[in-house]
Short mmCIF file of C-alpha atoms in Angstrom, two decimals:
data_model
loop_
_atom_site.label_atom_id
_atom_site.label_comp_id
_atom_site.label_asym_id
_atom_site.label_seq_id
_atom_site.Cartn_x
_atom_site.Cartn_y
_atom_site.Cartn_z
CA MET S 1 -41.61 -7.80 26.37
CA THR S 2 -38.97 -8.33 23.65
CA ARG S 3 -35.55 -9.47 24.74
CA THR S 4 -32.59 -7.63 23.37
CA ARG S 5 -30.44 -10.04 21.44
CA ARG S 6 -26.81 -10.03 22.25
CA PRO S 7 -24.56 -9.48 19.25
CA LEU S 8 -22.85 -12.60 18.01
CA PRO S 9 -19.18 -12.88 18.87
CA PRO S 10 -16.77 -12.27 16.02
CA PRO S 11 -15.78 -15.40 14.12
CA LEU S 12 -12.86 -17.25 15.56
CA LYS S 13 -9.77 -16.36 13.64
CA ILE S 14 -7.47 -19.35 13.28
CA PRO S 15 -3.88 -18.19 13.22
CA ALA S 16 -2.01 -18.95 10.04
CA PRO S 17 0.64 -21.63 10.41
CA GLY S 18 4.16 -20.35 11.01
CA PHE S 19 6.89 -20.30 8.43
CA GLY S 20 7.73 -23.74 7.13
CA ARG S 21 5.18 -25.73 9.13
CA ARG S 22 3.67 -27.20 5.96
CA THR S 23 6.77 -27.39 3.74
CA PRO S 24 6.48 -30.69 1.85
CA PRO S 25 9.52 -32.89 1.14
CA ALA S 26 8.10 -33.37 -2.38
CA LEU S 27 9.77 -30.04 -3.22
CA PHE S 28 13.18 -31.66 -3.40
CA PRO S 29 12.99 -34.28 -6.20
CA PRO S 30 12.48 -31.61 -8.90
CA ILE S 31 15.23 -29.46 -7.35
CA PHE S 32 17.43 -32.56 -7.37
CA GLY S 33 16.66 -32.94 -11.07
CA LEU S 34 17.47 -29.29 -11.78
CA PHE S 35 20.88 -29.73 -10.12
CA GLY S 36 21.47 -32.75 -12.36
CA LEU S 37 20.45 -30.71 -15.38
CA GLY S 38 22.88 -27.93 -14.49
CA LEU S 39 25.75 -30.38 -14.07
CA GLY S 40 24.81 -31.95 -17.39
CA TRP S 41 25.10 -28.63 -19.18
CA ARG S 42 28.36 -27.93 -17.37
CA ALA S 43 29.69 -31.21 -18.83
CA THR S 44 29.17 -29.70 -22.29
CA GLY S 45 31.37 -26.74 -21.38
CA SER S 46 28.46 -24.34 -21.81
CA VAL S 47 27.86 -21.36 -19.52
CA ILE S 48 24.22 -22.49 -19.40
CA GLY S 49 25.26 -25.02 -16.78
CA ASP S 50 26.64 -22.40 -14.40
CA ILE S 51 23.54 -20.22 -14.85
CA ILE S 52 21.23 -23.11 -14.00
CA LEU S 53 23.37 -24.21 -11.05
CA GLY S 54 23.48 -20.69 -9.61
CA ALA S 55 19.70 -20.28 -9.81
CA VAL S 56 18.99 -23.77 -8.45
CA THR S 57 21.39 -23.26 -5.54
CA LEU S 58 19.39 -20.21 -4.42
CA LEU S 59 16.11 -22.12 -4.82
CA PHE S 60 17.46 -25.10 -2.89
CA VAL S 61 18.80 -23.01 -0.01
CA PHE S 62 15.41 -21.30 0.38
CA ALA S 63 13.49 -24.60 0.24
CA PHE S 64 15.95 -26.31 2.59
CA VAL S 65 15.68 -23.54 5.19
CA ALA S 66 11.89 -23.61 4.86
CA TYR S 67 11.83 -27.34 5.46
CA LEU S 68 14.25 -27.20 8.42
CA ALA S 69 11.62 -25.15 10.28
CA LYS S 70 9.61 -28.36 10.67
CA PRO S 71 12.11 -30.67 12.43
CA LEU S 72 13.45 -27.75 14.47
CA ARG S 73 9.94 -27.23 15.87
CA ARG S 74 9.10 -30.92 16.22
CA PRO S 75 11.89 -33.45 15.50
CA SER S 76 9.44 -36.40 15.36
CA VAL S 77 8.12 -34.96 12.10
CA LEU S 78 11.01 -36.75 10.35
CA ILE S 79 9.67 -40.13 11.45
CA GLU S 80 6.21 -39.21 10.15
CA GLU S 81 7.66 -38.13 6.79
CA MET S 82 9.69 -41.34 6.48
CA ALA S 83 6.57 -43.43 7.02
CA ILE S 84 5.19 -42.42 3.61
CA LEU S 85 6.70 -42.77 0.15
CA PRO S 86 6.70 -39.06 -0.91
CA GLY S 87 8.41 -38.17 2.37
CA ARG S 88 11.11 -40.81 1.94
CA ALA S 89 11.82 -39.75 -1.62
CA GLY S 90 11.77 -36.05 -0.77
CA LEU S 91 14.09 -36.20 2.24
CA ALA S 92 16.59 -38.39 0.39
CA ALA S 93 16.51 -35.96 -2.54
CA ALA S 94 17.15 -33.07 -0.13
CA SER S 95 20.39 -34.50 1.25
CA LEU S 96 21.50 -35.64 -2.22
CA SER S 97 20.80 -32.16 -3.59
CA LEU S 98 23.18 -30.86 -0.93
CA MET S 99 25.84 -33.24 -2.30
CA LEU S 100 25.22 -31.97 -5.84
CA MET S 101 25.46 -28.41 -4.58
CA ALA S 102 28.91 -29.30 -3.24
CA ALA S 103 29.86 -30.73 -6.65
CA SER S 104 28.65 -27.55 -8.37
CA LEU S 105 30.68 -25.33 -6.00
CA ALA S 106 33.87 -27.41 -6.24
CA PRO S 107 35.45 -25.47 -9.15
CA VAL S 108 34.90 -22.05 -7.55
CA ALA S 109 34.98 -22.66 -3.78
CA PRO S 110 36.67 -26.01 -3.04
CA SER S 111 36.98 -25.48 0.72
CA LEU S 112 33.29 -24.61 1.07
CA ALA S 113 32.36 -27.47 -1.25
CA THR S 114 34.32 -29.94 0.88
CA LEU S 115 32.55 -28.76 4.02
CA ILE S 116 29.13 -29.00 2.37
CA ALA S 117 29.90 -32.46 0.94
CA GLY S 118 30.86 -33.75 4.40
CA LEU S 119 27.74 -32.25 5.94
CA ALA S 120 25.56 -33.74 3.20
CA PHE S 121 27.10 -37.19 3.65
CA VAL S 122 26.48 -37.13 7.41
CA LEU S 123 22.93 -35.85 6.89
CA HIS S 124 22.18 -38.59 4.38
CA LEU S 125 23.61 -41.21 6.72
CA ALA S 126 21.36 -39.91 9.53
CA LEU S 127 18.28 -40.01 7.27
CA VAL S 128 19.07 -43.61 6.29
CA ALA S 129 19.32 -44.49 10.01
CA VAL S 130 15.89 -42.92 10.61
CA LEU S 131 14.47 -44.81 7.63
CA ILE S 132 15.80 -48.13 8.94
CA LEU S 133 14.24 -47.38 12.33
CA VAL S 134 10.90 -46.62 10.67
CA LEU S 135 11.04 -49.74 8.48
CA ARG S 136 11.72 -51.97 11.50
CA THR S 137 8.48 -50.89 13.15
CA ALA S 138 6.34 -50.39 10.04
CA PRO S 139 3.69 -52.86 8.82
CA ALA S 140 4.72 -55.34 6.14
CA GLU S 141 3.14 -53.39 3.27
CA ALA S 142 5.20 -50.32 4.20
CA ARG S 143 8.46 -52.31 4.01
CA VAL S 144 8.06 -53.31 0.37
CA VAL S 145 11.15 -52.47 -1.71
CA THR S 146 10.49 -49.64 -4.17
CA PRO S 147 12.77 -47.74 -6.58
CA VAL S 148 12.90 -44.97 -3.94
CA PHE S 149 15.23 -47.27 -1.97
CA HIS S 150 17.91 -46.36 -4.53
CA LEU S 151 17.80 -42.74 -3.33
CA SER S 152 18.38 -43.72 0.28
CA PHE S 153 20.65 -46.76 0.16
CA VAL S 154 22.54 -46.13 -3.11
CA GLY S 155 22.42 -42.32 -3.03
CA PHE S 156 25.84 -42.16 -1.36
CA ILE S 157 27.27 -42.65 -4.87
CA ILE S 158 26.54 -38.97 -5.49
CA GLY S 159 29.24 -38.32 -2.92
CA GLY S 160 31.53 -39.82 -5.57
CA VAL S 161 30.52 -37.06 -8.00
CA ALA S 162 31.49 -34.46 -5.40
CA ALA S 163 34.67 -36.38 -4.47
CA ASN S 164 35.84 -36.47 -8.09
CA ALA S 165 35.10 -32.77 -8.50
CA LEU S 166 37.23 -32.07 -5.41
CA GLY S 167 40.08 -34.37 -6.52
CA TYR S 168 39.43 -37.20 -4.02
CA HIS S 169 39.39 -39.96 -6.63
CA ASP S 170 40.16 -42.78 -4.18
CA VAL S 171 37.08 -41.83 -2.16
CA ALA S 172 35.03 -41.87 -5.37
CA LYS S 173 36.32 -45.38 -6.24
CA TRP S 174 35.50 -46.65 -2.74
CA LEU S 175 31.96 -45.30 -2.96
CA LEU S 176 31.52 -46.82 -6.42
CA TRP S 177 32.45 -50.35 -5.31
CA ALA S 178 30.53 -50.03 -2.02
CA MET S 179 27.27 -49.02 -3.71
CA LEU S 180 27.23 -51.84 -6.27
CA LEU S 181 25.80 -54.39 -3.82
CA PRO S 182 22.76 -52.39 -2.61
CA ALA S 183 22.02 -51.26 -6.17
CA GLY S 184 22.17 -54.84 -7.44
CA ILE S 185 19.88 -56.07 -4.66
CA ILE S 186 17.28 -53.35 -5.33
CA TRP S 187 17.42 -53.95 -9.11
CA GLY S 188 16.98 -57.68 -8.59
CA ILE S 189 14.05 -57.40 -6.17
CA SER S 190 12.35 -54.81 -8.37
CA ALA S 191 12.72 -57.01 -11.46
CA ARG S 192 11.08 -59.89 -9.62
CA GLN S 193 8.25 -57.62 -8.47
CA LEU S 194 7.61 -56.49 -12.05
CA VAL S 195 7.30 -60.10 -13.17
CA GLN S 196 4.92 -60.97 -10.32
CA ARG S 197 2.57 -57.98 -10.46
CA VAL S 198 1.87 -54.80 -12.40
CA PRO S 199 2.52 -51.67 -10.29
CA PRO S 200 -0.42 -49.27 -9.93
CA ALA S 201 -0.42 -46.47 -12.49
CA PRO S 202 0.35 -43.58 -10.06
CA MET S 203 3.49 -45.40 -8.86
CA ARG S 204 4.93 -46.19 -12.28
CA PRO S 205 6.94 -42.94 -12.73
CA LEU S 206 9.09 -44.10 -9.81
CA LEU S 207 10.46 -46.89 -12.02
CA THR S 208 12.52 -44.23 -13.80
CA ILE S 209 14.69 -43.99 -10.67
CA HIS S 210 16.29 -47.32 -11.69
CA LEU S 211 18.12 -45.40 -14.43
CA ALA S 212 19.92 -43.13 -11.96
CA PRO S 213 22.36 -45.56 -10.25
CA ALA S 214 23.69 -46.99 -13.54
CA SER S 215 24.19 -43.46 -14.91
CA LEU S 216 25.90 -42.29 -11.72
CA PHE S 217 28.18 -45.33 -11.64
CA ALA S 218 29.29 -44.43 -15.17
CA ILE S 219 29.86 -40.77 -14.25
CA VAL S 220 31.84 -41.59 -11.09
CA ALA S 221 33.88 -44.33 -12.80
CA GLN S 222 34.83 -41.97 -15.62
CA GLY S 223 35.82 -39.23 -13.18
CA ALA S 224 37.93 -41.70 -11.20
CA GLY S 225 39.78 -42.93 -14.30
CA LEU S 226 38.00 -46.30 -14.61
CA GLU S 227 37.20 -45.96 -18.30
CA THR S 228 36.25 -49.59 -19.03
CA VAL S 229 33.93 -49.69 -16.00
CA ALA S 230 32.38 -46.39 -17.10
CA TYR S 231 31.55 -47.76 -20.56
CA ALA S 232 30.05 -50.91 -19.03
CA PHE S 233 27.70 -48.92 -16.80
CA CYS S 234 26.87 -46.58 -19.68
CA ALA S 235 25.73 -49.64 -21.64
CA LEU S 236 23.60 -50.78 -18.68
CA ALA S 237 22.11 -47.30 -18.35
CA ALA S 238 21.33 -47.25 -22.10
CA ALA S 239 19.50 -50.60 -21.80
CA ILE S 240 17.40 -49.30 -18.88
CA ALA S 241 16.73 -46.03 -20.72
CA ALA S 242 15.56 -47.90 -23.83
CA ALA S 243 13.15 -50.01 -21.75
CA LEU S 244 11.76 -46.88 -20.11
CA LEU S 245 11.42 -45.06 -23.43
CA VAL S 246 9.30 -47.79 -25.04
CA SER S 247 7.15 -47.85 -21.88
CA VAL S 248 6.64 -44.10 -21.58
CA ARG S 249 2.89 -44.16 -22.30
CA TRP S 250 2.46 -46.91 -19.72
CA LEU S 251 4.59 -45.00 -17.20
CA THR S 252 2.51 -41.82 -17.57
CA GLU S 253 -0.90 -43.49 -17.77
CA SER S 254 -2.22 -41.92 -14.57
CA GLY S 255 -1.52 -38.35 -15.71
CA PHE S 256 0.55 -35.69 -13.96
CA THR S 257 1.21 -36.11 -10.23
CA PRO S 258 4.04 -34.96 -7.93
CA PHE S 259 5.60 -38.40 -8.50
CA TRP S 260 6.61 -37.08 -11.94
CA GLY S 261 9.53 -35.50 -10.10
CA ALA S 262 11.08 -38.96 -10.42
CA PHE S 263 11.55 -38.34 -14.16
CA THR S 264 13.84 -35.34 -13.68
CA PHE S 265 17.16 -36.45 -12.19
CA PRO S 266 17.53 -39.88 -13.86
CA VAL S 267 17.09 -38.40 -17.34
CA ALA S 268 19.61 -35.62 -16.60
CA ALA S 269 22.05 -38.15 -15.11
CA PHE S 270 21.80 -40.40 -18.17
CA ALA S 271 22.56 -37.52 -20.53
CA THR S 272 25.48 -36.48 -18.31
CA ALA S 273 26.83 -40.04 -18.30
CA LEU S 274 26.85 -40.18 -22.09
CA LEU S 275 28.55 -36.80 -22.33
CA SER S 276 31.11 -37.53 -19.59
CA VAL S 277 32.12 -41.00 -20.76
CA SER S 278 32.38 -39.93 -24.41
CA GLN S 279 33.89 -36.54 -23.48
CA GLY S 280 31.25 -35.08 -25.80
CA GLN S 281 32.75 -36.79 -28.84
CA GLY S 282 31.37 -39.19 -31.42
CA LEU S 283 27.95 -40.82 -31.66
CA MET S 284 27.63 -41.27 -27.90
CA GLY S 285 28.39 -37.61 -27.28
CA GLY S 286 25.84 -36.63 -29.94
CA PHE S 287 23.18 -38.78 -28.31
CA GLY S 288 24.01 -37.26 -24.94
CA LEU S 289 23.64 -33.73 -26.26
CA VAL S 290 20.31 -34.55 -27.96
CA ILE S 291 18.95 -36.17 -24.79
CA LEU S 292 20.12 -33.22 -22.68
CA GLY S 293 18.50 -30.77 -25.10
CA CYS S 294 15.20 -32.68 -25.04
CA ALA S 295 15.35 -33.17 -21.26
CA THR S 296 15.88 -29.48 -20.49
CA PRO S 297 12.34 -28.19 -21.28
CA LEU S 298 10.83 -31.40 -19.83
CA ILE S 299 12.64 -31.02 -16.50
CA PHE S 300 11.82 -27.31 -16.29
CA TRP S 301 8.14 -28.02 -17.06
CA ILE S 302 7.83 -30.81 -14.48
CA SER S 303 9.65 -28.74 -11.86
CA TYR S 304 7.42 -25.73 -12.51
CA ARG S 305 4.25 -27.85 -12.28
CA ILE S 306 5.34 -29.29 -8.93
CA LEU S 307 6.82 -26.17 -7.35
CA LYS S 308 3.82 -23.99 -8.17
CA LEU S 309 1.71 -26.24 -5.92
CA TRP S 310 3.82 -25.29 -2.89
CA PRO S 311 2.62 -21.75 -1.97
CA GLY S 312 -1.07 -22.63 -1.71
CA GLY S 313 -0.51 -25.80 0.28
CA MET S 314 -1.68 -28.10 -2.52
CA LEU S 315 1.64 -29.92 -2.73
CA ALA S 316 1.57 -30.69 0.99
CA ALA S 317 -2.00 -31.94 0.71
CA LYS S 318 -1.39 -34.05 -2.39
CA THR S 319 1.67 -35.73 -0.86
CA ASN S 320 0.27 -36.08 2.68
CA ALA S 321 3.14 -34.10 4.17
CA ALA S 322 3.39 -33.90 7.94
CA GLU S 323 2.83 -30.58 9.71
CA ALA S 324 4.98 -29.27 12.54
#
């Protein structure tokens, strides 16, 4: 007698993750760079700057809301993100992008820009506190100083950009002097590390971040009326930029990765520093305009390559992003 086979149950359908559960922090470094690019074009007096800043603001707000879904579901996700390098860089870039958004809104909505700048400063301070907590309990290899430390511990200098835009020049000066010590410590330790060992190829693009503090110091000093200081930091930024330029093949040896987001903001900031300090005049202003023109397609290309990995989950996978 033949037994009647029972039909197999339907395959188990795994529910799709909710909105934002897989949003990777690696989204924010290219957005950070696009904000810098927009402010660079605004420094030239071109309407291109306002167009870029308007579009990037919408992109940032969407990405920021998408990411907030993670810590709102599970706050401990922030600690998991801070434990890995892409998470540290991405979260720092998120709060710093909020500061740049405030700077971009300052000419048109100063009250809103002031509120956003204050919120961004508090958020960045909270993220630094979380990072310090993570570093205290992390293994020794996870506590190694990297250029990403500039984003967390020196990133407050971007508050000086917003402060100058809002007319708070004394605040900008205070931030400038306060950030010199952590920047100098990170530059010094990183220089010693470069002498002692060659960084692995995938990590080399992060070295470009060293250009950002010098450029930002020049921008903030110029906006605060410290012209001599601004020229000094512009010279330092030019020296770092020259070293990076002659090393570009070495920096990109591993091929394209999401770490290429580190190229975007520092290059835009350097061009903006040259344009701001020179007021767009003379040889320095010409160099700034050329660098900005060359950086524009590069930053758009890198940002597109990174952001297109987001919808399919590839960016989260490649950067080991936590899931809420």
